[in-house]
Amino acid sequence: MGETRAVARDTAWSLAARVLDELDELTGALVAVIVEQNPGYQVTDVVPDDDLWRSCHDNLRRVLQLIGRGAGTDEDLYDAAKATGRRRAEQQLPLDDVLRSFRIGGRLVWQALTAQARATGSVNNEAMLDLATRVWEVVDATSAQVALAYHAAERSFVRADEQRRASLWEGLLQGRATDAGFAYEAGRALRLPISGPYVVVAAAGPGDAAFAEPLGAALEDLGSASAWQSRADVLVGLVSLPGREVTDVVEAIGSVLTVPAGVSLVVTGLAAVHTAYRQAVLAMRTVPPGRVEVVCLAERLPEALLLSSPELTESLQRDWLGDLLDLRSAERGPLLETLATWVRTGGSATRSAQALHCHRNTVLNRIHRIEELTGRSLTGGELALELALVVRALPFLPPPRVP
């Protein structure tokens, strides 16, 4: 049995060596067949003629050497296959087209080997069957190396592209787009115009990249281009507004998101994205805890002002609410709800009672209790502006004491 294998190996190497002597002619034939039978190379037009010829030449040489030695005997003999896989991934030629070319090459190699076998007349049927097995083992092993190299290169390109996009995003959010060159590069990479109206969206995080695709599709239906970036604590979106109202954008975003989000004021161009980002995050923070809303900063300016200066807000709350803040939850909750309703209705006991679904006297009793606790008069005159701000800040109060 060992002797038979040795004879088969010698036969394979002898025939492969004869074909190697005609390598340039075989390379030309393979290039011609690939161009004729594998339209991917012509349609995409990404592989130069000299590149295709050199790749065919190098891979045919290695395949014939492997046939003579046996598949898997020497990793160095797969260098041409690996180089081809990496290069075609760089050129973005579909992997199916690449592997089809290797199958075509395998067929031509087999035809060349059988032609040499007939010419010598010294190879029997059993040796030819063994040779056929060798040929397709080598073609399969070589194709596998091509695919592995192709996929590894693809992953590398994806990582590099993601890192580049992340770097551009960080630059945008830090204000680097005031430089015209950076703005042009960022706009091209994100496929967004450099100028024109924009809003920035900030969605509570950690940023969930799963939202990015459906958000982009929903906005595209409105004619608004967008780009999204997942950060450690927020999902950031940059939305172009060519002739579109912000209301439409907010509605589209709200139809997708299941987390709180804020939308900035409208800004002009990529140079103002860093300002809009801060606005969007501030708007997001105005969403009361436990609620899922998409809010515009333009509609939450008082709340945004309060949140942007927490020390002053806390001082204002303590000054106006006093001992009311120290009550237990069971008493504090109804009193604060009544106070907020009282301010919204302009100090009307009747309308407050209707909104709270209670008797008018109940409202007045609660208001008198609030006046006792705060030392402030809430009846018999115009309500103070500061009180309206205090009411706006009520959703952001720290939790009451547990009863």
GROMACS .gro file of N, CA and C in nm, residues 218-219 222 224 241 243-255:
model
   54
  218ALA      N    1  -3.680   5.530   0.936
  218ALA     CA    2  -3.797   5.613   0.963
  218ALA      C    3  -3.773   5.757   0.918
  219LEU      N    4  -3.653   5.808   0.939
  219LEU     CA    5  -3.622   5.945   0.899
  219LEU      C    6  -3.604   5.956   0.748
  222LEU      N    7  -3.903   6.038   0.562
  222LEU     CA    8  -3.939   6.180   0.564
  222LEU      C    9  -3.852   6.263   0.471
  224SER      N   10  -3.523   6.288   0.533
  224SER     CA   11  -3.417   6.341   0.620
  224SER      C   12  -3.305   6.239   0.633
  241LEU      N   13  -3.228   6.843   0.809
  241LEU     CA   14  -3.368   6.888   0.798
  241LEU      C   15  -3.390   6.969   0.670
  243GLY      N   16  -3.595   7.128   0.455
  243GLY     CA   17  -3.734   7.167   0.435
  243GLY      C   18  -3.833   7.093   0.521
  244ARG      N   19  -3.787   7.037   0.633
  244ARG     CA   20  -3.875   6.959   0.720
  244ARG      C   21  -3.887   7.025   0.857
  245GLU      N   22  -4.005   7.018   0.914
  245GLU     CA   23  -4.024   7.069   1.048
  245GLU      C   24  -3.969   6.970   1.151
  246VAL      N   25  -3.926   7.022   1.263
  246VAL     CA   26  -3.875   6.936   1.369
  246VAL      C   27  -3.984   6.843   1.421
  247THR      N   28  -4.109   6.888   1.416
  247THR     CA   29  -4.220   6.806   1.465
  247THR      C   30  -4.225   6.670   1.396
  248ASP      N   31  -4.203   6.669   1.264
  248ASP     CA   32  -4.204   6.543   1.190
  248ASP      C   33  -4.092   6.450   1.236
  249VAL      N   34  -3.976   6.509   1.261
  249VAL     CA   35  -3.861   6.431   1.306
  249VAL      C   36  -3.888   6.370   1.443
  250VAL      N   37  -3.942   6.450   1.534
  250VAL     CA   38  -3.972   6.403   1.669
  250VAL      C   39  -4.072   6.288   1.664
  251GLU      N   40  -4.172   6.300   1.581
  251GLU     CA   41  -4.273   6.194   1.569
  251GLU      C   42  -4.211   6.065   1.515
  252ALA      N   43  -4.125   6.078   1.415
  252ALA     CA   44  -4.060   5.960   1.357
  252ALA      C   45  -3.969   5.893   1.459
  253ILE      N   46  -3.894   5.972   1.534
  253ILE     CA   47  -3.803   5.916   1.635
  253ILE      C   48  -3.883   5.849   1.746
  254GLY      N   49  -3.990   5.913   1.788
  254GLY     CA   50  -4.074   5.857   1.893
  254GLY      C   51  -4.140   5.726   1.854
  255SER      N   52  -4.159   5.703   1.724
  255SER     CA   53  -4.221   5.578   1.679
  255SER      C   54  -4.126   5.460   1.688
   0.00000   0.00000   0.00000
